[in-house]
């Protein structure tokens, strides 16, 4: 599905709304208060998914009773037991123009990108990373206050060690499988990328059992307490992701903006196929302005790859013409004035659509 | 709506856990429709409980007797003390009839972020009880959260010099649950906590 329209017509808002249908803070990482219309407090998004002939309704938004700072989910009209239940049924991965700077900025953005790829493979990864970060924040607080109880610190370091090893093992697993999928041609002709993990925990996991790595990390954290004043220098939060062109080994950090964008696209294409194979359903791909910075050859390769990918893809751009090569396989929607209008040059809407003609 | 008395009643009820303004209104209305049957007995029960129920000086349980009826029960094995975060956890274990020893209620868990420190927890009576030599085993029945786990770690460190056996509740495969639906962390905990069959 292609959404086009002038700047400010709400294309990215639409992608963000879709990104909120999976657990997490969505495409912008926005806080709850930033999600409603200007002047309003409540919001909601609902969608019907169709996979293997079965329909699945997912909704999310502010709680009907209990204030606008609480977000609730609905799965087929009922409250799910946990957000992981939603994560077990749908996944989404996105690329936004802000990610064009992913390799110029700090490691946290790259880690978030990598973790989102892991969530799609293992929905419980989100909970493990969150628990790890709570333990790190607690340790930082105790260290910055000084005179911390050593046994309390050891308890928090035990939590950090257990969750850091579990999170790192999940990241390593994803990276290994992703690179293997890329090498097998999962990017459908688009130049493949190779993902790497810069992480001492991952290095140790390559040669030692997980429980042994936990013991090492526990001891190492205890040893660095005197120099860790208000920070934690070891853990899953210190990992970084690298990316290079699988064909010429050019690292993303040295590549041009367009080359970097192509590398990221290569990753999400391979990832979509990996998830489809591993879990039986592909993640939603939300590509905000994917064609910007891409040369004609890469653009054509992207469109060819998207034609064959098992995932549903939402693309945005300012001009319909850019996406005309996809007109036989994609619906085209023009955004503007708070509405979406079908563009007749593209494919007619699929059987799921029961919207009035010409208007979504 | 029904005068300041009704508004006050609803606003007090709405502050209780599990009740929002809507359910508070329903509860108030149900009581007001039959005050003799539903309201006055409740008022008497509330007043009596408020007057007589206190934390037990030994374990921290809430009871109208001190020591509480569990600590005073001669059938209970006082050599096994089960440490829980709150009275709600104690009630849950009692409902399940799984523990025939006594309890100790910590009144919270350590949390650096929420500002709950060792001195905020009810620990001294436990250490004193164990120090008197009558306790053979302390079971740490705290939640599997970061705060629960770090509190258990910290408390075990405080108890160890007293020479008492320390155990922690198991984590892993739920009763009636299948392995293939468990997440990796729970599976790892289940394997780590395995025991001879």
Coordinates of C-alpha atoms in Angstrom, one line a residue:
Chain A
X1 CA 0.0 0.0 0.0
X2 CA 1.4 3.3 -1.1
X3 CA 0.4 6.6 0.6
X4 CA 1.4 9.8 -1.1
X5 CA 0.7 13.5 -0.6
X6 CA 2.3 16.8 0.2
X7 CA 4.3 17.5 3.3
X8 CA 2.1 17.7 6.4
X9 CA -0.8 15.7 4.9
X10 CA -0.6 13.0 7.6
X11 CA 1.3 10.2 5.8
X12 CA 3.7 9.6 8.7
X13 CA 0.8 10.0 11.2
X14 CA -0.9 7.1 9.4
X15 CA 2.2 4.9 9.7
X16 CA 2.6 5.9 13.3
X17 CA -1.0 4.9 14.0
X18 CA -0.3 1.5 12.5
X19 CA 3.0 1.1 14.4
X20 CA 1.0 1.6 17.7
X21 CA -1.0 -1.6 16.9
X22 CA 2.0 -3.6 18.2
X23 CA 3.3 -3.3 21.8
X24 CA 5.7 -0.4 22.3
X25 CA 5.8 3.3 21.8
X26 CA 5.5 3.3 18.1
X27 CA 7.4 4.9 15.3
X28 CA 8.4 8.1 17.0
X29 CA 8.7 6.6 20.5
X30 CA 6.2 9.2 21.5
X31 CA 4.8 9.6 25.0
X32 CA 1.1 9.0 25.6
X33 CA 0.3 12.7 25.9
X34 CA 1.8 13.4 22.5
X35 CA -0.4 11.0 20.6
X36 CA -3.8 12.7 20.7
X37 CA -4.9 15.6 18.5
X38 CA -3.9 19.1 19.5
X39 CA -6.2 20.1 22.4
X40 CA -7.5 16.6 22.9
X41 CA -6.5 13.9 25.4
X42 CA -8.0 10.6 24.0
X43 CA -7.0 8.6 21.0
X44 CA -7.5 5.1 19.5
X45 CA -6.4 3.0 16.6
X46 CA -8.1 -0.2 15.4
X47 CA -7.4 -2.5 12.5
X48 CA -8.4 -5.8 11.1
X49 CA -5.6 -8.1 10.1
X50 CA -6.1 -11.1 7.8
X51 CA -3.6 -14.0 7.7
X52 CA -4.1 -17.5 6.4
X53 CA -7.8 -16.9 5.9
X54 CA -8.4 -15.8 9.5
X55 CA -9.3 -12.3 10.6
X56 CA -7.8 -10.7 13.7
X57 CA -9.0 -7.4 15.2
X58 CA -6.6 -5.3 17.2
X59 CA -7.3 -2.0 18.8
X60 CA -5.4 0.3 21.2
X61 CA -5.8 3.7 22.7
X62 CA -6.4 5.5 25.9
X63 CA -8.4 3.6 28.6
X64 CA -12.2 4.4 28.4
X65 CA -12.2 5.0 32.1
X66 CA -9.2 6.0 34.1
X67 CA -7.4 8.9 32.4
X68 CA -5.5 9.5 29.2
X69 CA -2.2 8.4 30.5
X70 CA -3.1 4.7 30.5
X71 CA -3.0 2.7 27.2
X72 CA -5.1 -0.4 26.7
X73 CA -5.2 -3.0 24.0
X74 CA -8.1 -5.0 22.6
X75 CA -7.7 -8.4 20.8
X76 CA -10.8 -9.4 19.0
X77 CA -12.8 -7.0 21.1
X78 CA -11.6 -8.4 24.5
X79 CA -8.7 -7.2 26.8
X80 CA -5.7 -9.5 26.2
X81 CA -4.0 -10.9 29.3
X82 CA -0.8 -9.1 28.4
X83 CA 0.7 -7.1 25.6
X84 CA 2.9 -10.2 24.8
X85 CA -0.3 -11.8 23.6
X86 CA -0.6 -9.1 20.9
X87 CA 3.2 -9.5 20.1
X88 CA 2.6 -13.2 19.6
X89 CA 0.1 -12.4 16.8
X90 CA 1.5 -9.4 15.0
X91 CA 4.8 -7.6 14.5
X92 CA 5.9 -4.5 12.8
X93 CA 9.3 -3.0 11.7
X94 CA 9.8 0.5 10.4
X95 CA 12.2 2.8 8.7
X96 CA 11.8 6.5 9.0
X97 CA 13.8 9.4 7.6
X98 CA 15.1 10.1 11.1
X99 CA 16.9 6.7 10.9
X100 CA 19.0 8.2 8.0
X101 CA 21.2 9.5 10.9
X102 CA 21.3 6.2 12.7
X103 CA 25.0 5.7 12.1
X104 CA 26.0 9.3 12.8
X105 CA 24.3 9.3 16.3
X106 CA 24.8 7.4 19.5
X107 CA 24.5 3.6 19.9
X108 CA 21.1 3.8 21.6
X109 CA 19.2 4.4 18.4
X110 CA 21.0 1.4 16.7
X111 CA 20.2 -0.8 19.7
X112 CA 16.6 0.2 19.6
X113 CA 16.5 -0.7 15.9
X114 CA 18.1 -4.0 16.5
X115 CA 15.8 -4.8 19.5
X116 CA 12.7 -4.1 17.4
X117 CA 14.0 -6.7 14.9
X118 CA 14.4 -9.1 17.9
X119 CA 10.9 -8.4 19.3
X120 CA 9.4 -9.5 16.0
X121 CA 11.2 -12.8 16.4
X122 CA 10.8 -13.2 20.2
X123 CA 8.0 -11.1 21.8
X124 CA 9.3 -11.7 25.3
X125 CA 12.6 -9.8 24.5
X126 CA 10.8 -6.5 25.3
X127 CA 10.1 -7.6 28.8
X128 CA 13.7 -8.9 29.4
X129 CA 15.2 -5.6 28.1
X130 CA 12.8 -3.6 30.2
X131 CA 13.7 -5.6 33.4
X132 CA 17.4 -5.2 32.6
X133 CA 17.1 -1.4 32.2
X134 CA 15.2 -1.2 35.5
X135 CA 18.0 -3.0 37.3
X136 CA 20.6 -0.8 35.6
X137 CA 18.7 2.4 36.6
X138 CA 18.4 1.1 40.2
X139 CA 22.2 0.3 40.4
X140 CA 23.0 3.7 38.9
X141 CA 20.8 5.4 41.5
X142 CA 22.4 3.5 44.4
X143 CA 26.0 4.2 43.1
X144 CA 25.3 7.9 42.6
X145 CA 23.9 8.3 46.1
X146 CA 27.1 6.7 47.6
X147 CA 27.4 4.3 50.5
X148 CA 25.2 1.8 48.9
X149 CA 24.5 -1.5 50.6
X150 CA 26.8 -4.0 48.9
X151 CA 24.3 -6.8 49.2
X152 CA 21.6 -4.7 47.6
X153 CA 24.0 -3.8 44.8
X154 CA 24.8 -7.5 44.3
X155 CA 21.1 -8.3 44.1
X156 CA 20.6 -5.7 41.3
X157 CA 23.8 -6.9 39.6
X158 CA 22.4 -10.4 39.7
X159 CA 19.3 -9.2 37.8
X160 CA 21.4 -7.2 35.4
X161 CA 23.6 -10.3 34.7
X162 CA 20.6 -12.7 34.1
X163 CA 18.7 -10.3 31.9
X164 CA 21.7 -9.0 30.0
X165 CA 22.8 -12.5 29.0
X166 CA 19.2 -13.5 28.0
X167 CA 18.8 -10.2 26.0
X168 CA 22.2 -10.7 24.3
X169 CA 21.6 -14.3 23.5
X170 CA 18.4 -13.2 21.7
X171 CA 20.2 -10.5 19.8
X172 CA 23.0 -12.9 18.8
X173 CA 20.4 -15.4 17.6
X174 CA 18.6 -12.8 15.5
X175 CA 21.8 -11.4 14.0
X176 CA 23.0 -15.0 13.1
X177 CA 19.7 -15.9 11.4
X178 CA 19.3 -12.6 9.7
X179 CA 22.8 -12.7 8.1
X180 CA 22.2 -16.3 7.0
X181 CA 18.8 -15.3 5.4
X182 CA 20.5 -12.3 3.6
X183 CA 23.2 -14.7 2.2
X184 CA 20.4 -17.0 1.0
X185 CA 19.0 -14.2 -1.1
X186 CA 16.2 -13.2 1.3
X187 CA 16.4 -9.5 0.1
X188 CA 15.0 -10.5 -3.3
X189 CA 17.7 -9.0 -5.4
X190 CA 18.2 -5.9 -3.2
X191 CA 21.8 -5.5 -2.1
X192 CA 22.1 -7.5 1.1
X193 CA 23.7 -6.1 4.3
X194 CA 25.6 -7.8 7.1
X195 CA 24.7 -7.0 10.7
X196 CA 27.3 -7.2 13.5
X197 CA 27.1 -6.9 17.3
X198 CA 29.7 -5.0 19.3
X199 CA 29.2 -6.4 22.7
X200 CA 31.6 -8.1 25.2
X201 CA 28.8 -10.3 26.5
X202 CA 28.1 -11.6 23.0
X203 CA 31.8 -12.3 22.5
X204 CA 31.8 -14.5 25.6
X205 CA 28.6 -16.2 24.7
X206 CA 30.3 -17.4 21.5
X207 CA 32.7 -19.5 23.6
X208 CA 31.0 -20.2 27.0
X209 CA 27.7 -21.4 28.2
X210 CA 25.2 -18.7 29.3
X211 CA 25.2 -19.5 33.0
X212 CA 29.0 -19.2 33.0
X213 CA 28.7 -15.8 31.2
X214 CA 26.2 -14.7 33.9
X215 CA 28.7 -15.5 36.6
X216 CA 31.5 -13.6 34.8
X217 CA 29.2 -10.5 34.4
X218 CA 28.1 -10.6 38.0
X219 CA 31.7 -10.6 39.2
X220 CA 32.8 -8.0 36.6
X221 CA 30.0 -5.6 37.7
X222 CA 31.0 -6.0 41.4
X223 CA 34.6 -5.2 40.4
X224 CA 33.8 -2.0 38.6
X225 CA 31.6 -0.5 41.3
X226 CA 34.3 2.0 42.5
X227 CA 34.7 3.5 39.0
X228 CA 31.0 3.2 38.0
X229 CA 29.9 6.4 39.8
X230 CA 26.2 6.7 38.8
X231 CA 26.7 4.7 35.6
X232 CA 26.9 1.0 34.7
X233 CA 29.8 0.3 32.3
X234 CA 28.8 -3.3 31.5
X235 CA 25.5 -4.7 30.4
X236 CA 23.1 -5.2 27.5
X237 CA 22.7 -1.4 27.3
X238 CA 26.3 -1.0 26.2
X239 CA 25.9 -3.1 23.0
X240 CA 26.2 -1.5 19.6
X241 CA 25.1 -2.7 16.2
X242 CA 27.2 -2.5 13.1
X243 CA 26.1 -2.8 9.5
X244 CA 28.1 -3.3 6.4
X245 CA 27.6 -4.0 2.7
X246 CA 27.6 -7.8 2.4
X247 CA 29.2 -7.5 -1.0
X248 CA 32.1 -5.1 -0.5
X249 CA 32.3 -4.9 3.3
X250 CA 31.8 -1.1 3.3
X251 CA 30.8 -0.2 6.9
X252 CA 27.6 1.9 7.3
X253 CA 29.5 4.5 9.3
X254 CA 31.7 5.3 6.3
X255 CA 28.9 5.0 3.7
X256 CA 27.0 7.8 2.1
X257 CA 23.4 8.6 3.3
X258 CA 21.9 6.7 0.3
X259 CA 24.1 3.7 0.9
X260 CA 23.2 3.6 4.5
X261 CA 19.6 3.8 3.7
X262 CA 20.0 0.9 1.3
X263 CA 21.8 -1.1 4.0
X264 CA 18.9 -0.6 6.4
X265 CA 16.4 -1.5 3.7
X266 CA 18.4 -4.7 3.0
X267 CA 18.2 -5.6 6.7
X268 CA 14.4 -5.1 7.0
X269 CA 13.8 -7.0 3.7
X270 CA 15.8 -10.0 5.0
X271 CA 14.1 -9.7 8.4
X272 CA 10.6 -9.8 6.9
X273 CA 11.4 -13.1 5.2
X274 CA 13.1 -14.5 8.3
X275 CA 10.1 -13.7 10.5
X276 CA 7.7 -15.1 7.9
X277 CA 9.6 -18.4 7.9
X278 CA 10.2 -18.6 11.6
X279 CA 6.8 -17.5 12.9
X280 CA 4.4 -18.2 10.0
X281 CA 3.5 -14.5 9.6
X282 CA 5.5 -11.7 8.2
X283 CA 5.9 -8.4 10.1
X284 CA 4.2 -5.3 8.8
X285 CA 6.8 -3.1 7.1
X286 CA 6.3 0.6 7.5
X287 CA 8.7 2.4 5.2
X288 CA 8.4 6.2 5.5
X289 CA 9.9 7.9 2.5
X290 CA 12.0 4.9 1.5
X291 CA 12.8 6.2 -2.0
X292 CA 14.5 9.4 -0.8
X293 CA 18.3 9.2 -1.2
X294 CA 18.1 5.9 -3.3
X295 CA 19.5 6.0 -6.9
X296 CA 17.4 4.7 -9.7
X297 CA 19.0 1.2 -9.7
X298 CA 18.4 0.7 -6.0
X299 CA 14.9 2.1 -6.2
X300 CA 14.0 -0.4 -8.9
X301 CA 15.6 -3.2 -6.9
X302 CA 13.6 -2.2 -3.8
X303 CA 10.3 -2.2 -5.8
X304 CA 11.2 -5.6 -7.3
X305 CA 12.0 -7.0 -3.8
X306 CA 8.7 -5.6 -2.4
X307 CA 6.7 -7.3 -5.1
X308 CA 8.0 -10.7 -3.9
X309 CA 8.2 -10.2 -0.2
X310 CA 5.6 -12.1 2.0
X311 CA 5.0 -9.0 4.2
X312 CA 2.4 -6.3 3.9
X313 CA 4.2 -3.1 3.2
X314 CA 3.1 0.5 3.7
X315 CA 5.2 3.0 1.9
X316 CA 5.0 6.8 1.9
X317 CA 6.3 9.5 -0.4
X318 CA 5.4 12.9 -1.7
X319 CA 4.8 11.9 -5.4
X320 CA 2.5 9.2 -6.8
X321 CA 4.8 9.0 -9.8
X322 CA 7.7 7.5 -7.8
X323 CA 5.6 4.5 -7.0
X324 CA 3.9 3.9 -10.3
X325 CA 6.2 0.9 -11.0
X326 CA 4.2 -0.8 -8.1
X327 CA 0.8 0.1 -9.6
X328 CA 0.0 -3.6 -10.4
X329 CA 0.7 -4.9 -6.9
X330 CA -0.1 -1.9 -4.6
X331 CA -3.1 0.2 -3.7
X332 CA -2.4 3.9 -4.1
X333 CA -3.8 6.3 -1.6
X334 CA -3.6 10.1 -1.7
X335 CA -3.4 11.8 1.6
X336 CA -4.8 15.3 2.2
X337 CA -7.4 17.2 4.1
X338 CA -7.5 14.5 6.8
X339 CA -8.7 11.9 4.2
X340 CA -7.3 9.2 2.0
X341 CA -8.5 8.9 -1.6
X342 CA -7.9 5.9 -3.8
X343 CA -5.8 6.6 -6.9
X344 CA -7.3 4.8 -9.9
X345 CA -3.8 4.4 -11.4
X346 CA -3.0 1.8 -8.8
X347 CA -4.5 -1.6 -8.0
X348 CA -8.1 -1.7 -6.7
X349 CA -8.6 -2.2 -3.0
X350 CA -8.3 -5.8 -1.7
X351 CA -11.3 -8.0 -0.5
X352 CA -10.8 -6.9 3.1
X353 CA -11.8 -3.3 2.3
X354 CA -15.4 -2.4 3.0
X355 CA -14.9 1.3 2.8
X356 CA -17.1 3.5 0.7
X357 CA -15.8 3.8 -2.9
X358 CA -13.1 6.4 -3.4
X359 CA -12.8 7.1 0.3
X360 CA -11.0 5.4 3.1
Chain B
X1 CA -26.5 14.2 43.1
X2 CA -27.9 12.9 46.5
X3 CA -26.5 15.5 48.9
X4 CA -23.0 15.9 50.3
X5 CA -23.3 12.6 52.3
X6 CA -23.7 10.5 49.2
X7 CA -20.9 12.3 47.4
X8 CA -18.6 11.8 50.3
X9 CA -19.5 8.1 50.5
X10 CA -18.9 7.6 46.7
X11 CA -15.5 9.5 46.8
X12 CA -14.3 7.4 49.7
X13 CA -15.3 4.2 48.1
X14 CA -13.7 5.2 44.8
X15 CA -10.4 5.5 46.5
X16 CA -10.4 1.7 47.3
X17 CA -8.3 -0.5 45.0
X18 CA -10.4 -2.2 42.3
X19 CA -13.1 0.5 42.4
X20 CA -13.4 3.4 40.1
X21 CA -16.0 6.2 40.3
X22 CA -18.5 4.1 38.4
X23 CA -18.3 1.0 40.5
X24 CA -18.2 3.2 43.6
X25 CA -21.5 4.8 42.6
X26 CA -23.0 1.3 42.0
X27 CA -21.8 0.1 45.4
X28 CA -23.1 3.2 47.2
X29 CA -26.5 2.9 45.5
X30 CA -26.8 -0.8 46.4
X31 CA -26.1 0.0 50.0
X32 CA -28.4 3.1 50.2
X33 CA -31.3 1.0 48.8
X34 CA -31.2 -1.3 51.9
X35 CA -29.3 0.6 54.6
X36 CA -30.4 -1.7 57.4
X37 CA -29.3 -4.9 55.7
X38 CA -26.2 -3.7 53.9
X39 CA -25.0 -0.5 55.3
X40 CA -25.2 -0.5 59.1
X41 CA -23.6 -4.0 59.5
X42 CA -20.8 -2.9 57.2
X43 CA -20.3 0.3 59.2
X44 CA -20.1 -1.8 62.4
X45 CA -17.7 -4.2 60.8
X46 CA -15.5 -1.3 59.5
X47 CA -15.4 0.3 63.0
X48 CA -14.6 -2.9 64.8
X49 CA -11.9 -3.9 62.3
X50 CA -10.3 -0.4 62.5
X51 CA -10.3 -0.5 66.3
X52 CA -9.0 -4.0 66.8
X53 CA -6.9 -5.1 63.8
X54 CA -3.1 -4.3 64.2
X55 CA 0.1 -5.6 62.7
X56 CA 1.3 -8.6 64.6
X57 CA 4.4 -7.7 66.6
X58 CA 6.1 -11.0 65.6
X59 CA 5.4 -11.4 61.9
X60 CA 3.7 -8.2 60.6
X61 CA 0.4 -10.0 59.7
X62 CA -2.8 -8.1 60.2
X63 CA -5.0 -9.6 63.0
X64 CA -7.1 -8.6 66.0
X65 CA -4.7 -10.6 68.2
X66 CA -1.1 -9.9 68.9
X67 CA 0.7 -12.3 68.3
X68 CA -1.6 -13.1 65.4
X69 CA -3.6 -16.3 65.2
X70 CA -0.9 -17.9 62.9
X71 CA 2.0 -17.1 65.2
X72 CA 0.0 -18.2 68.3
X73 CA -1.2 -21.5 66.7
X74 CA 0.7 -24.3 68.5
X75 CA 0.0 -26.6 65.4
X76 CA 2.2 -24.3 63.3
X77 CA 5.9 -25.2 62.8
X78 CA 7.6 -22.0 64.1
X79 CA 11.0 -23.3 62.8
X80 CA 10.1 -22.6 59.2
X81 CA 9.5 -18.9 58.4
X82 CA 8.1 -17.9 55.0
X83 CA 9.1 -14.3 54.1
X84 CA 6.5 -12.4 52.0
X85 CA 6.3 -8.9 50.6
X86 CA 2.9 -8.0 51.9
X87 CA -0.1 -9.4 53.8
X88 CA -1.9 -10.1 50.5
X89 CA 0.9 -12.6 49.6
X90 CA 0.4 -14.2 53.1
X91 CA -3.3 -14.5 52.5
X92 CA -2.6 -16.1 49.1
X93 CA -0.3 -18.7 50.6
X94 CA -2.9 -19.4 53.4
X95 CA -5.7 -19.8 50.9
X96 CA -3.6 -22.5 49.1
X97 CA -2.9 -24.3 52.5
X98 CA 0.7 -24.9 51.2
X99 CA 2.7 -23.6 54.2
X100 CA 2.3 -25.0 57.7
X101 CA 5.1 -22.9 59.2
X102 CA 4.9 -19.2 60.2
X103 CA 5.4 -16.0 58.2
X104 CA 7.2 -12.7 58.2
X105 CA 5.8 -9.7 56.3
X106 CA 8.5 -7.4 54.9
X107 CA 6.1 -4.6 54.1
X108 CA 7.6 -3.9 50.6
X109 CA 10.6 -4.7 48.5
X110 CA 13.8 -2.7 48.1
X111 CA 13.5 -0.3 45.2
X112 CA 16.3 2.2 44.4
X113 CA 14.0 4.0 41.9
X114 CA 10.9 4.2 44.3
X115 CA 13.2 5.1 47.2
X116 CA 12.4 2.1 49.4
X117 CA 15.6 1.4 51.4
X118 CA 16.6 -1.3 53.8
X119 CA 15.5 0.8 56.8
X120 CA 12.0 1.1 55.3
X121 CA 11.5 -2.7 55.5
X122 CA 10.3 -4.6 58.5
X123 CA 13.5 -6.7 58.9
X124 CA 14.7 -6.3 62.5
X125 CA 12.0 -8.6 64.0
X126 CA 12.9 -11.3 61.5
X127 CA 16.6 -11.1 62.2
X128 CA 15.9 -11.1 66.0
X129 CA 13.6 -14.2 65.6
X130 CA 16.3 -16.1 63.6
X131 CA 19.0 -14.9 66.0
X132 CA 17.2 -16.6 68.9
X133 CA 18.0 -19.9 67.3
X134 CA 14.4 -21.2 67.0
X135 CA 14.3 -20.9 63.2
X136 CA 15.8 -23.7 61.1
X137 CA 14.7 -22.5 57.6
X138 CA 13.7 -19.2 56.0
X139 CA 11.8 -19.4 52.8
X140 CA 12.1 -16.3 50.6
X141 CA 8.7 -16.1 48.8
X142 CA 9.2 -12.8 47.0
X143 CA 8.1 -12.0 43.4
X144 CA 10.2 -12.7 40.4
X145 CA 10.5 -8.9 39.6
X146 CA 13.8 -7.0 39.6
X147 CA 12.9 -5.5 43.0
X148 CA 11.7 -8.9 44.4
X149 CA 14.8 -10.7 43.2
X150 CA 17.2 -8.1 44.5
X151 CA 15.4 -7.9 47.9
X152 CA 15.7 -11.7 48.2
X153 CA 19.4 -11.5 47.3
X154 CA 20.0 -8.8 49.9
X155 CA 17.9 -10.5 52.6
X156 CA 19.8 -13.8 52.0
X157 CA 23.0 -11.9 52.6
X158 CA 21.7 -10.6 55.9
X159 CA 20.5 -14.0 57.1
X160 CA 23.5 -16.1 56.0
X161 CA 25.7 -15.2 59.0
X162 CA 23.0 -16.4 61.4
X163 CA 23.5 -20.0 60.2
X164 CA 19.9 -20.6 59.1
X165 CA 18.9 -22.6 56.0
X166 CA 17.7 -20.2 53.3
X167 CA 15.6 -21.2 50.3
X168 CA 13.7 -19.4 47.6
X169 CA 10.4 -20.3 46.0
X170 CA 10.8 -22.0 42.6
X171 CA 10.3 -20.3 39.3
X172 CA 9.4 -22.0 36.1
X173 CA 6.8 -24.3 34.6
X174 CA 3.3 -23.4 35.9
X175 CA 1.0 -26.2 37.2
X176 CA -1.1 -27.4 34.2
X177 CA 1.1 -25.5 31.8
X178 CA 2.9 -26.8 28.7
X179 CA 6.6 -26.1 28.0
X180 CA 6.3 -24.9 24.5
X181 CA 4.4 -21.8 25.4
X182 CA 6.9 -20.6 28.0
X183 CA 9.3 -17.7 27.3
X184 CA 13.0 -18.2 27.3
X185 CA 13.6 -16.5 30.7
X186 CA 11.0 -18.7 32.4
X187 CA 12.4 -21.9 30.7
X188 CA 15.9 -20.9 31.9
X189 CA 14.6 -20.4 35.4
X190 CA 12.8 -23.7 35.3
X191 CA 16.0 -25.6 34.2
X192 CA 18.2 -23.7 36.7
X193 CA 15.7 -24.7 39.5
X194 CA 15.5 -28.4 38.5
X195 CA 15.5 -31.0 41.2
X196 CA 16.1 -34.8 41.4
X197 CA 13.0 -36.7 40.2

